[in-house]
Amino acid sequence: MSPSQTDRVIVFDTTLRDGEQSPGAALNVNEKVELAHALEEMGVDVLEAGFPISSPGDFRAVQRISREIRDCTICGLTRANPKDIDSAAEALQDAARPRIHTGLGVSDVHIRYKLRTSREEALERGIAAVKRAKNLVEDVQYFTEDAGRAEPEYLYRVLEAVIAAGATVVNIPDTTGYATPDEFGALIRGVVENVPNIHRATISVHCHNDLGMATANTLAGIRNGARQVEVTVNGIGERAGNCSLEEVVMALRTRRDLLKLETGIDSRRIYPMSRLVSQLTGIPVQPNKAIVGSNAFAHSSGIHQDGVLKERTTYEIINPRDVGVPDSEIVLSARSGRAGLRYRLVDLGYTLDEKQFDKVYHRFLEVADKKKTVDTRDLEAIVGDEVQTFFTESYQLEQVQITCGDHSIPTATVRIRGPDGEVHCDADHGTGPVDAVYRAINRVIGEPNELIEFSIQAVTEGINAVGRVTIRIQAEDPVEENGVERRVFSGRSSDTDIVVASARAYMFALNRLIATRREAGE
Ligand code: KIV
Ligand code: ZN
């Protein structure tokens, strides 16, 4: 049986590689390793852990993931050149099942303008890359970048040649999200019918979402013979993102009657995974996002509520429990104690070590004190703040005090404990309370940066709601050969006091910036 005839779809997750290319999503090594463990537990088959040559941090992340993850194939991305391929092989050395993912553009616009070469030369480079990779690992995946805009006849030639050179998986990306489902399905069908040795390789599809058709295109690819899907959690990725893991997995599961295919994903891990990715990347999930948005299972009109109360399936095609959406009715109060909180956290799928639990408990008491009851969404926000701290915080905000009003100059005083344990107090004024707090923090930490995004969202309803602040800052990062790159760092925090949440979010982003610089220097 050729790979395109099996009924099992391989899930290739690229959250840590293409997903991390989302502006501002920069993850540090510990965060990537943490996510890799969660992806392994969720049942991902192939984990694209990074692009080893791109930075020392990416190299280390691929190396650590290769050492720690045993149940997934670990994949490293390369361009089609010897240096990249050798670096990936080195980073993947300890993986139980290593895979090198190499490739080159196949559309004329990529060959002419990006690669500045000819079709023939590009083909030769591709073959040489596969041969080199094949000497280093058994499992080689070849990507044909921008296949969605390429001439099919040339694509067929490239695929035949790289399979003959040893590629085990051929990736057909719609890099620019240009194709429509009919077109993309026909492209995959064309590959199945016109590449003579295609039965020796698995066809993979990698669709971007520029026109909002990534999931539809991926499903069209599968229906026409692809058996590997390249996806990211929450659909994060370059520009409008990649095809989202949860959408494809749940479409296959919900419409098994039609598609007759399955994956190895434990769907109950989808929602916790979505929250974890959102918390670590600082990229919020839009409320109406399919499967994992906060409104995905909310029924607001009276007619719908009435229907769901009579029979859930009147308006729900997925049982929220099947994707791990927690029961939001359960509330805790300060009297619930440590045991009650721990029980609820385990129920929600969080496994925290003692130190993290202590921090969460402390924050829980603060919120319970102000709000009296703490529901699931409050808890998720609190845990989210704490799991962001997968780096040693250099600076800790101990106290923040603000005065503001329509007849006073907004002024903030902060007390911050530095990396050496020394406590610093400083104050400043600004155009508003948040500006004043950020200026006061800057006086202590003195790390130049620019605030490029600031948003506040109410986590729950009502006047005493917890507010979640998400911010992004941009800072200059020295790179090799005396260049300077501008990098974005995000921070997030939740509190009933939005100025306090703003201050904490800013501290997270600054600590992240400092940790990344420290990591780069190591
Ligand atoms: O979108 C794309 O073409 C890619 C390749 C590197 C696989 O991400
Ligand atoms: Zn991509």
Short mmCIF file of C-alpha atoms and ligand atoms in Angstrom, two decimals:
data_model
loop_
_atom_site.label_atom_id
_atom_site.label_comp_id
_atom_site.label_asym_id
_atom_site.label_seq_id
_atom_site.Cartn_x
_atom_site.Cartn_y
_atom_site.Cartn_z
CA MET A 1 0.00 0.00 0.00
CA SER A 2 1.43 3.43 -0.90
CA PRO A 3 1.46 6.12 1.84
CA SER A 4 -1.39 7.98 0.13
CA GLN A 5 -3.71 4.99 0.59
CA THR A 6 -3.51 4.64 4.37
CA ASP A 7 -6.29 6.00 6.58
CA ARG A 8 -3.98 7.53 9.18
CA VAL A 9 -3.00 11.19 8.79
CA ILE A 10 0.39 12.12 10.24
CA VAL A 11 0.31 15.33 12.27
CA PHE A 12 3.47 17.39 11.73
CA ASP A 13 3.47 20.26 14.19
CA THR A 14 5.48 23.35 13.29
CA THR A 15 4.39 25.62 16.16
CA LEU A 16 8.00 25.82 17.34
CA ARG A 17 9.35 26.71 13.89
CA ASP A 18 6.85 28.36 11.52
CA GLY A 19 4.60 29.31 14.49
CA GLU A 20 7.48 30.98 16.23
CA GLN A 21 8.03 33.08 13.09
CA SER A 22 4.88 35.06 14.07
CA PRO A 23 5.91 38.61 14.91
CA GLY A 24 6.58 38.84 18.65
CA ALA A 25 6.23 35.12 19.35
CA ALA A 26 9.90 34.63 20.26
CA LEU A 27 10.18 31.73 22.71
CA ASN A 28 13.23 30.94 24.78
CA VAL A 29 14.80 27.47 24.94
CA ASN A 30 13.01 26.40 28.15
CA GLU A 31 9.67 27.51 26.78
CA LYS A 32 10.23 25.53 23.57
CA VAL A 33 11.16 22.41 25.51
CA GLU A 34 8.07 22.80 27.71
CA LEU A 35 5.85 23.11 24.64
CA ALA A 36 7.56 20.11 23.01
CA HIS A 37 6.64 17.93 26.01
CA ALA A 38 3.03 19.10 25.85
CA LEU A 39 2.90 18.42 22.08
CA GLU A 40 4.32 14.95 22.62
CA GLU A 41 1.67 14.23 25.25
CA MET A 42 -1.03 15.47 22.89
CA GLY A 43 0.04 12.84 20.32
CA VAL A 44 1.81 14.86 17.63
CA ASP A 45 3.70 12.50 15.26
CA VAL A 46 6.40 14.84 13.97
CA LEU A 47 7.66 17.87 15.84
CA GLU A 48 9.48 20.53 13.84
CA ALA A 49 11.62 21.82 16.68
CA GLY A 50 13.35 24.69 14.89
CA PHE A 51 15.82 25.91 12.28
CA PRO A 52 19.14 24.99 13.92
CA ILE A 53 21.48 27.20 11.89
CA SER A 54 19.33 30.31 12.37
CA SER A 55 20.54 31.09 15.92
CA PRO A 56 22.41 29.47 18.81
CA GLY A 57 19.11 29.47 20.76
CA ASP A 58 17.33 27.51 18.00
CA PHE A 59 20.22 25.07 17.79
CA ARG A 60 20.09 24.46 21.55
CA ALA A 61 16.31 24.07 21.50
CA VAL A 62 16.46 21.42 18.74
CA GLN A 63 19.28 19.67 20.60
CA ARG A 64 17.44 19.58 23.94
CA ILE A 65 14.15 18.53 22.36
CA SER A 66 16.00 15.73 20.51
CA ARG A 67 17.36 14.50 23.83
CA GLU A 68 14.15 14.76 25.86
CA ILE A 69 11.33 13.77 23.49
CA ARG A 70 11.13 10.08 22.68
CA ASP A 71 7.69 9.57 21.15
CA CYS A 72 7.83 11.97 18.18
CA THR A 73 10.01 12.23 15.12
CA ILE A 74 12.08 15.38 15.66
CA CYS A 75 12.59 17.53 12.62
CA GLY A 76 15.03 20.38 11.94
CA LEU A 77 14.60 22.83 9.06
CA THR A 78 17.43 23.75 6.70
CA ARG A 79 17.98 25.62 3.47
CA ALA A 80 19.41 23.55 0.64
CA ASN A 81 23.07 24.07 1.51
CA PRO A 82 25.70 21.92 3.23
CA LYS A 83 26.27 24.22 6.24
CA ASP A 84 22.58 24.24 7.20
CA ILE A 85 22.21 20.49 6.70
CA ASP A 86 25.29 19.62 8.77
CA SER A 87 24.17 21.91 11.58
CA ALA A 88 20.70 20.30 11.64
CA ALA A 89 22.21 16.80 11.71
CA GLU A 90 24.38 17.82 14.65
CA ALA A 91 21.45 19.31 16.58
CA LEU A 92 19.34 16.20 15.89
CA GLN A 93 22.11 13.78 16.81
CA ASP A 94 20.44 12.42 19.96
CA ALA A 95 16.90 12.19 18.60
CA ALA A 96 15.23 8.77 18.66
CA ARG A 97 13.88 9.48 15.17
CA PRO A 98 15.62 12.45 13.51
CA ARG A 99 14.36 14.06 10.30
CA ILE A 100 16.03 16.75 8.20
CA HIS A 101 13.62 19.06 6.39
CA THR A 102 15.41 20.70 3.51
CA GLY A 103 14.23 22.30 0.28
CA LEU A 104 14.08 25.16 -2.17
CA GLY A 105 11.59 27.33 -4.03
CA VAL A 106 9.87 25.90 -7.10
CA SER A 107 7.81 28.84 -8.38
CA ASP A 108 9.37 31.05 -11.05
CA VAL A 109 9.04 34.10 -8.85
CA HIS A 110 11.11 32.38 -6.14
CA ILE A 111 13.64 30.90 -8.54
CA ARG A 112 14.18 34.16 -10.45
CA TYR A 113 14.00 36.80 -7.70
CA LYS A 114 14.83 35.05 -4.45
CA LEU A 115 17.25 32.35 -5.55
CA ARG A 116 18.49 34.28 -8.65
CA THR A 117 19.07 31.07 -10.50
CA SER A 118 17.50 28.85 -13.15
CA ARG A 119 15.06 25.98 -12.78
CA GLU A 120 17.78 23.48 -13.74
CA GLU A 121 20.28 24.80 -11.23
CA ALA A 122 17.66 24.90 -8.48
CA LEU A 123 16.79 21.28 -9.26
CA GLU A 124 20.46 20.25 -9.02
CA ARG A 125 20.86 22.08 -5.69
CA GLY A 126 17.79 20.31 -4.34
CA ILE A 127 19.07 16.88 -5.34
CA ALA A 128 22.48 17.58 -3.79
CA ALA A 129 20.83 18.72 -0.55
CA VAL A 130 18.76 15.55 -0.27
CA LYS A 131 21.82 13.39 -0.93
CA ARG A 132 23.82 15.18 1.73
CA ALA A 133 21.01 14.93 4.28
CA LYS A 134 20.46 11.26 3.42
CA ASN A 135 24.07 10.54 4.32
CA LEU A 136 23.42 11.94 7.78
CA VAL A 137 19.88 10.72 8.63
CA GLU A 138 17.54 8.14 7.15
CA ASP A 139 14.43 10.32 7.17
CA VAL A 140 14.62 13.30 4.79
CA GLN A 141 11.73 15.63 4.00
CA TYR A 142 11.94 17.94 0.99
CA PHE A 143 9.92 21.17 0.79
CA THR A 144 9.04 22.71 -2.56
CA GLU A 145 8.55 26.28 -1.42
CA ASP A 146 5.73 28.23 -3.08
CA ALA A 147 4.41 25.10 -4.82
CA GLY A 148 0.97 26.74 -4.73
CA ARG A 149 2.15 29.18 -7.44
CA ALA A 150 4.50 26.86 -9.34
CA GLU A 151 4.09 25.31 -12.75
CA PRO A 152 2.88 21.74 -12.02
CA GLU A 153 5.12 20.11 -14.67
CA TYR A 154 8.26 21.52 -13.04
CA LEU A 155 6.99 20.53 -9.58
CA TYR A 156 6.50 16.93 -10.77
CA ARG A 157 10.08 16.82 -12.10
CA VAL A 158 11.50 18.14 -8.84
CA LEU A 159 9.51 15.66 -6.77
CA GLU A 160 10.54 12.70 -8.90
CA ALA A 161 14.20 13.72 -8.66
CA VAL A 162 14.28 14.30 -4.89
CA ILE A 163 12.45 11.04 -4.19
CA ALA A 164 14.97 9.24 -6.38
CA ALA A 165 17.72 10.95 -4.34
CA GLY A 166 16.26 9.60 -1.09
CA ALA A 167 13.49 11.92 0.17
CA THR A 168 10.99 10.00 2.31
CA VAL A 169 8.46 12.83 2.61
CA VAL A 170 7.70 15.53 0.05
CA ASN A 171 6.17 18.73 1.34
CA ILE A 172 3.93 20.72 -1.03
CA PRO A 173 3.52 24.15 0.60
CA ASP A 174 1.09 26.84 -0.38
CA THR A 175 3.61 29.29 1.06
CA THR A 176 1.68 32.44 0.24
CA GLY A 177 -1.82 31.11 0.96
CA TYR A 178 -2.79 31.80 -2.65
CA ALA A 179 -4.50 28.60 -3.75
CA THR A 180 -8.22 27.82 -3.49
CA PRO A 181 -9.32 24.42 -2.17
CA ASP A 182 -10.27 23.12 -5.64
CA GLU A 183 -6.95 24.20 -7.10
CA PHE A 184 -4.88 22.86 -4.23
CA GLY A 185 -6.72 19.53 -4.22
CA ALA A 186 -6.12 19.25 -7.98
CA LEU A 187 -2.43 20.04 -7.47
CA ILE A 188 -2.07 17.14 -5.02
CA ARG A 189 -4.05 14.85 -7.30
CA GLY A 190 -1.71 15.88 -10.13
CA VAL A 191 1.29 14.94 -7.98
CA VAL A 192 -0.22 11.52 -7.21
CA GLU A 193 -0.96 10.89 -10.88
CA ASN A 194 2.14 12.35 -12.54
CA VAL A 195 5.12 11.62 -10.29
CA PRO A 196 6.11 8.04 -11.20
CA ASN A 197 7.86 7.20 -7.89
CA ILE A 198 5.41 9.03 -5.56
CA HIS A 199 4.38 5.72 -3.93
CA ARG A 200 7.82 5.72 -2.25
CA ALA A 201 7.16 8.96 -0.31
CA THR A 202 4.53 10.48 1.94
CA ILE A 203 2.91 13.63 0.58
CA SER A 204 2.77 16.45 3.10
CA VAL A 205 0.74 19.67 2.82
CA HIS A 206 1.75 22.97 4.40
CA CYS A 207 -0.86 25.69 3.86
CA HIS A 208 -0.71 29.32 4.91
CA ASN A 209 -3.81 31.31 5.75
CA ASP A 210 -3.45 34.56 3.78
CA LEU A 211 -6.92 34.20 2.28
CA GLY A 212 -8.38 32.30 5.25
CA MET A 213 -8.31 29.01 3.31
CA ALA A 214 -5.49 27.12 5.05
CA THR A 215 -7.72 24.50 6.69
CA ALA A 216 -9.90 24.04 3.60
CA ASN A 217 -6.79 23.65 1.44
CA THR A 218 -5.23 21.17 3.86
CA LEU A 219 -8.40 19.05 3.85
CA ALA A 220 -8.50 19.23 0.04
CA GLY A 221 -4.89 18.02 0.02
CA ILE A 222 -5.74 15.06 2.28
CA ARG A 223 -8.77 14.12 0.19
CA ASN A 224 -6.51 13.92 -2.83
CA GLY A 225 -3.74 11.78 -1.36
CA ALA A 226 -1.69 13.78 1.16
CA ARG A 227 -1.14 11.90 4.42
CA GLN A 228 0.84 14.41 6.44
CA VAL A 229 -0.52 17.79 7.55
CA GLU A 230 1.75 20.61 8.68
CA VAL A 231 -0.03 22.65 11.31
CA THR A 232 0.43 24.95 14.28
CA VAL A 233 -1.53 25.31 17.51
CA ASN A 234 -3.98 28.24 17.23
CA GLY A 235 -2.86 28.60 13.60
CA ILE A 236 0.00 30.93 14.51
CA GLY A 237 2.74 31.51 11.96
CA GLU A 238 4.15 33.84 9.31
CA ARG A 239 1.76 36.71 8.37
CA ALA A 240 -1.83 35.40 8.64
CA GLY A 241 -0.50 32.15 10.05
CA ASN A 242 -0.45 28.46 9.22
CA CYS A 243 -3.19 25.88 9.08
CA SER A 244 -4.42 25.34 12.61
CA LEU A 245 -3.91 21.94 14.25
CA GLU A 246 -7.17 21.98 16.16
CA GLU A 247 -9.26 22.76 13.07
CA VAL A 248 -7.86 19.94 10.95
CA VAL A 249 -7.90 17.40 13.77
CA MET A 250 -11.48 18.21 14.75
CA ALA A 251 -12.69 18.40 11.15
CA LEU A 252 -11.31 14.89 10.57
CA ARG A 253 -12.86 13.66 13.77
CA THR A 254 -16.24 15.38 13.46
CA ARG A 255 -16.61 14.47 9.77
CA ARG A 256 -15.18 10.98 9.92
CA ASP A 257 -18.34 9.91 8.10
CA LEU A 258 -17.17 11.85 5.05
CA LEU A 259 -13.38 11.90 5.29
CA LYS A 260 -12.82 8.41 6.77
CA LEU A 261 -9.41 9.31 8.16
CA GLU A 262 -7.94 9.66 11.62
CA THR A 263 -5.03 11.17 13.56
CA GLY A 264 -3.25 10.13 16.74
CA ILE A 265 -4.12 13.36 18.58
CA ASP A 266 -5.74 13.17 22.01
CA SER A 267 -8.38 15.81 21.36
CA ARG A 268 -8.96 16.48 25.09
CA ARG A 269 -5.54 18.12 25.20
CA ILE A 270 -6.42 20.64 22.50
CA TYR A 271 -7.85 23.42 24.67
CA PRO A 272 -5.12 23.33 27.39
CA MET A 273 -2.51 23.24 24.61
CA SER A 274 -4.09 26.26 22.94
CA ARG A 275 -3.97 28.23 26.23
CA LEU A 276 -0.36 27.23 26.85
CA VAL A 277 0.74 28.38 23.40
CA SER A 278 -1.17 31.62 23.77
CA GLN A 279 0.34 32.27 27.19
CA LEU A 280 3.91 31.54 26.18
CA THR A 281 3.84 33.36 22.86
CA GLY A 282 1.74 36.27 24.15
CA ILE A 283 -0.54 35.90 21.11
CA PRO A 284 -4.18 35.99 22.25
CA VAL A 285 -6.73 33.64 20.70
CA GLN A 286 -9.49 35.57 18.94
CA PRO A 287 -12.82 34.94 20.76
CA ASN A 288 -14.55 33.53 17.67
CA LYS A 289 -11.66 31.23 16.71
CA ALA A 290 -12.99 27.80 15.73
CA ILE A 291 -12.61 25.10 18.42
CA VAL A 292 -10.50 27.07 20.92
CA GLY A 293 -11.94 30.62 20.97
CA SER A 294 -13.71 31.71 24.15
CA ASN A 295 -16.98 31.97 22.20
CA ALA A 296 -16.61 28.67 20.34
CA PHE A 297 -19.11 27.00 22.68
CA ALA A 298 -20.96 30.05 24.00
CA HIS A 299 -24.61 30.41 23.08
CA SER A 300 -25.92 33.92 23.47
CA SER A 301 -29.28 34.18 21.73
CA GLY A 302 -32.32 32.98 23.67
CA ILE A 303 -33.39 30.63 20.88
CA HIS A 304 -29.98 28.95 20.81
CA GLN A 305 -29.78 28.70 24.61
CA ASP A 306 -33.21 27.14 24.72
CA GLY A 307 -32.22 24.63 22.03
CA VAL A 308 -28.94 23.64 23.73
CA LEU A 309 -30.63 23.24 27.09
CA LYS A 310 -33.18 20.89 25.54
CA GLU A 311 -30.60 18.97 23.50
CA ARG A 312 -26.92 19.96 23.23
CA THR A 313 -26.55 18.80 19.63
CA THR A 314 -29.15 21.28 18.36
CA TYR A 315 -26.39 23.89 18.09
CA GLU A 316 -23.19 22.04 19.02
CA ILE A 317 -21.43 19.75 16.57
CA ILE A 318 -18.59 19.12 19.03
CA ASN A 319 -18.93 18.30 22.70
CA PRO A 320 -16.72 20.95 24.43
CA ARG A 321 -15.42 18.23 26.76
CA ASP A 322 -13.98 16.36 23.77
CA VAL A 323 -11.55 19.22 23.17
CA GLY A 324 -10.84 19.72 26.87
CA VAL A 325 -12.85 22.91 27.40
CA PRO A 326 -13.24 23.13 31.17
CA ASP A 327 -16.55 23.39 32.94
CA SER A 328 -16.73 27.13 33.69
CA GLU A 329 -19.48 26.73 36.33
CA ILE A 330 -17.09 25.58 39.07
CA VAL A 331 -15.91 28.47 41.26
CA LEU A 332 -13.43 28.65 44.11
CA SER A 333 -13.10 31.09 46.99
CA ALA A 334 -10.35 31.90 49.48
CA ARG A 335 -11.86 29.22 51.75
CA SER A 336 -11.20 26.51 49.13
CA GLY A 337 -7.63 26.33 50.45
CA ARG A 338 -4.56 24.82 48.86
CA ALA A 339 -6.10 21.36 48.41
CA GLY A 340 -9.18 22.73 46.65
CA LEU A 341 -7.07 24.83 44.32
CA ARG A 342 -4.70 21.98 43.58
CA TYR A 343 -7.61 19.65 42.80
CA ARG A 344 -9.16 22.16 40.39
CA LEU A 345 -5.86 22.85 38.65
CA VAL A 346 -5.26 19.14 38.04
CA ASP A 347 -8.82 18.90 36.77
CA LEU A 348 -8.06 21.69 34.29
CA GLY A 349 -4.99 19.83 33.02
CA TYR A 350 -2.26 21.91 34.70
CA THR A 351 0.74 20.18 36.20
CA LEU A 352 2.69 22.68 38.25
CA ASP A 353 5.76 22.09 40.33
CA GLU A 354 5.71 23.18 43.99
CA LYS A 355 7.31 26.55 43.30
CA GLN A 356 4.86 27.38 40.53
CA PHE A 357 1.94 26.17 42.65
CA ASP A 358 2.99 28.42 45.55
CA LYS A 359 3.07 31.43 43.24
CA VAL A 360 -0.31 30.55 41.75
CA TYR A 361 -1.78 30.04 45.24
CA HIS A 362 -0.48 33.40 46.39
CA ARG A 363 -2.00 35.16 43.36
CA PHE A 364 -5.23 33.16 43.73
CA LEU A 365 -5.62 34.43 47.31
CA GLU A 366 -5.06 38.02 46.19
CA VAL A 367 -7.76 37.72 43.51
CA ALA A 368 -10.15 35.79 45.79
CA ASP A 369 -9.75 38.51 48.38
CA LYS A 370 -10.85 41.18 45.94
CA LYS A 371 -13.41 39.22 43.93
CA LYS A 372 -14.74 36.75 46.54
CA THR A 373 -15.09 33.98 43.92
CA VAL A 374 -12.60 32.83 41.32
CA ASP A 375 -13.90 31.01 38.26
CA THR A 376 -12.14 28.96 35.58
CA ARG A 377 -11.28 31.92 33.39
CA ASP A 378 -9.74 33.82 36.33
CA LEU A 379 -7.73 30.73 37.22
CA GLU A 380 -6.50 30.29 33.66
CA ALA A 381 -5.38 33.90 33.61
CA ILE A 382 -3.51 33.51 36.91
CA VAL A 383 -1.80 30.26 35.85
CA GLY A 384 -1.02 31.85 32.50
CA ASP A 385 0.91 34.61 34.21
CA GLU A 386 2.94 32.16 36.22
CA VAL A 387 3.80 29.69 33.45
CA GLN A 388 5.26 32.56 31.44
CA THR A 389 8.11 32.54 33.88
CA PHE A 390 10.16 29.76 32.32
CA PHE A 391 13.19 31.90 32.78
CA THR A 392 14.80 33.13 35.94
CA GLU A 393 13.30 36.53 36.55
CA SER A 394 16.13 39.00 36.88
CA TYR A 395 13.96 41.76 38.32
CA GLN A 396 10.91 41.27 40.51
CA LEU A 397 8.26 43.90 41.01
CA GLU A 398 7.53 43.99 44.72
CA GLN A 399 5.29 47.01 44.95
CA VAL A 400 3.62 49.55 42.75
CA GLN A 401 1.73 52.63 43.90
CA ILE A 402 -0.04 55.14 41.67
CA THR A 403 -1.76 58.45 42.10
CA CYS A 404 -3.83 59.85 39.29
CA GLY A 405 -7.03 61.76 38.62
CA ASP A 406 -8.32 64.65 36.53
CA HIS A 407 -6.57 67.29 38.69
CA SER A 408 -3.34 65.53 39.48
CA ILE A 409 -0.23 64.55 37.56
CA PRO A 410 -0.19 60.76 37.16
CA THR A 411 2.70 59.60 39.33
CA ALA A 412 3.99 56.10 40.06
CA THR A 413 6.38 54.69 42.63
CA VAL A 414 7.82 51.21 42.19
CA ARG A 415 9.86 48.92 44.38
CA ILE A 416 11.86 46.34 42.42
CA ARG A 417 14.25 43.63 43.60
CA GLY A 418 17.20 43.30 41.26
CA PRO A 419 19.21 40.21 40.24
CA ASP A 420 21.67 40.84 43.06
CA GLY A 421 18.86 40.88 45.66
CA GLU A 422 19.15 44.60 46.16
CA VAL A 423 15.89 46.56 46.42
CA HIS A 424 15.47 49.69 44.30
CA CYS A 425 12.77 52.32 44.74
CA ASP A 426 12.04 54.99 42.18
CA ALA A 427 9.23 57.22 40.97
CA ASP A 428 8.26 59.12 37.85
CA HIS A 429 5.27 60.86 36.31
CA GLY A 430 3.68 60.42 32.90
CA THR A 431 0.76 61.23 30.65
CA GLY A 432 -1.35 58.59 32.39
CA PRO A 433 -0.94 56.01 35.17
CA VAL A 434 0.44 53.29 32.87
CA ASP A 435 2.92 55.68 31.29
CA ALA A 436 4.02 56.80 34.77
CA VAL A 437 4.54 53.19 35.93
CA TYR A 438 6.54 52.29 32.81
CA ARG A 439 8.74 55.34 33.25
CA ALA A 440 9.36 54.50 36.90
CA ILE A 441 10.28 50.90 35.97
CA ASN A 442 12.58 52.18 33.22
CA ARG A 443 14.40 54.35 35.75
CA VAL A 444 15.29 51.24 37.74
CA ILE A 445 15.96 48.72 34.95
CA GLY A 446 17.29 51.04 32.25
CA GLU A 447 16.84 48.59 29.38
CA PRO A 448 16.13 50.65 26.21
CA ASN A 449 13.00 49.53 24.38
CA GLU A 450 9.94 50.81 22.60
CA LEU A 451 6.38 49.88 23.57
CA ILE A 452 4.70 48.83 20.33
CA GLU A 453 1.45 47.26 21.51
CA PHE A 454 -0.70 47.52 24.60
CA SER A 455 -4.11 45.89 25.02
CA ILE A 456 -6.51 45.21 27.88
CA GLN A 457 -9.21 42.58 27.86
CA ALA A 458 -11.69 41.66 30.59
CA VAL A 459 -11.26 37.99 31.44
CA THR A 460 -14.65 37.73 33.17
CA GLU A 461 -17.77 39.85 33.29
CA GLY A 462 -18.78 42.43 35.89
CA ILE A 463 -17.29 45.45 37.61
CA ASN A 464 -14.80 43.37 39.61
CA ALA A 465 -13.60 41.46 36.53
CA VAL A 466 -9.99 40.41 36.17
CA GLY A 467 -8.35 42.44 33.40
CA ARG A 468 -5.68 40.87 31.22
CA VAL A 469 -3.01 43.16 29.83
CA THR A 470 -0.90 42.06 26.86
CA ILE A 471 2.02 44.17 25.75
CA ARG A 472 4.79 43.98 23.19
CA ILE A 473 8.05 45.83 23.35
CA GLN A 474 10.72 46.09 20.70
CA ALA A 475 14.42 46.25 21.41
CA GLU A 476 17.61 46.21 19.45
CA ASP A 477 19.54 42.99 19.56
CA PRO A 478 23.14 42.83 18.36
CA VAL A 479 23.63 40.00 15.86
CA GLU A 480 26.66 38.44 14.23
CA GLU A 481 28.92 40.60 12.04
CA ASN A 482 28.12 43.78 13.97
CA GLY A 483 24.57 43.96 12.69
CA VAL A 484 21.54 44.99 14.71
CA GLU A 485 18.19 43.23 14.64
CA ARG A 486 14.98 44.54 16.21
CA ARG A 487 13.27 41.86 18.25
CA VAL A 488 9.85 41.84 19.84
CA PHE A 489 9.15 40.55 23.36
CA SER A 490 5.72 40.06 24.81
CA GLY A 491 4.41 40.11 28.34
CA ARG A 492 1.07 39.38 29.84
CA SER A 493 -0.50 39.72 33.25
CA SER A 494 -3.92 39.67 34.86
CA ASP A 495 -5.24 41.43 37.93
CA THR A 496 -8.38 43.15 39.13
CA ASP A 497 -6.25 46.33 39.09
CA ILE A 498 -5.33 47.00 35.47
CA VAL A 499 -2.42 49.33 36.28
CA VAL A 500 -0.86 46.60 38.43
CA ALA A 501 -1.47 44.11 35.58
CA SER A 502 0.16 46.58 33.17
CA ALA A 503 3.22 46.90 35.39
CA ARG A 504 3.59 43.12 35.74
CA ALA A 505 3.13 42.57 31.99
CA TYR A 506 5.88 45.10 31.34
CA MET A 507 8.16 43.38 33.86
CA PHE A 508 7.56 40.03 32.12
CA ALA A 509 8.51 41.47 28.75
CA LEU A 510 11.62 43.17 30.16
CA ASN A 511 12.72 40.02 32.00
CA ARG A 512 12.21 38.05 28.81
CA LEU A 513 14.35 40.53 26.90
CA ILE A 514 17.08 40.28 29.55
CA ALA A 515 16.87 36.43 29.61
CA THR A 516 17.18 36.27 25.80
CA ARG A 517 20.25 38.49 25.86
CA ARG A 518 21.73 36.36 28.62
CA GLU A 519 20.99 33.17 26.64
CA ALA A 520 22.57 34.64 23.49
CA GLY A 521 25.66 35.59 25.47
CA GLU A 522 26.09 32.11 26.99
O1 KIV B 1 5.73 28.15 3.99
C1 KIV B 1 6.69 27.47 3.60
O2 KIV B 1 6.88 27.22 2.41
C2 KIV B 1 7.62 26.97 4.61
C3 KIV B 1 8.69 26.04 4.16
C4 KIV B 1 10.00 26.40 4.75
C5 KIV B 1 8.30 24.65 4.46
O3 KIV B 1 7.47 27.25 5.77
ZN ZN B 2 5.42 28.02 6.13
#
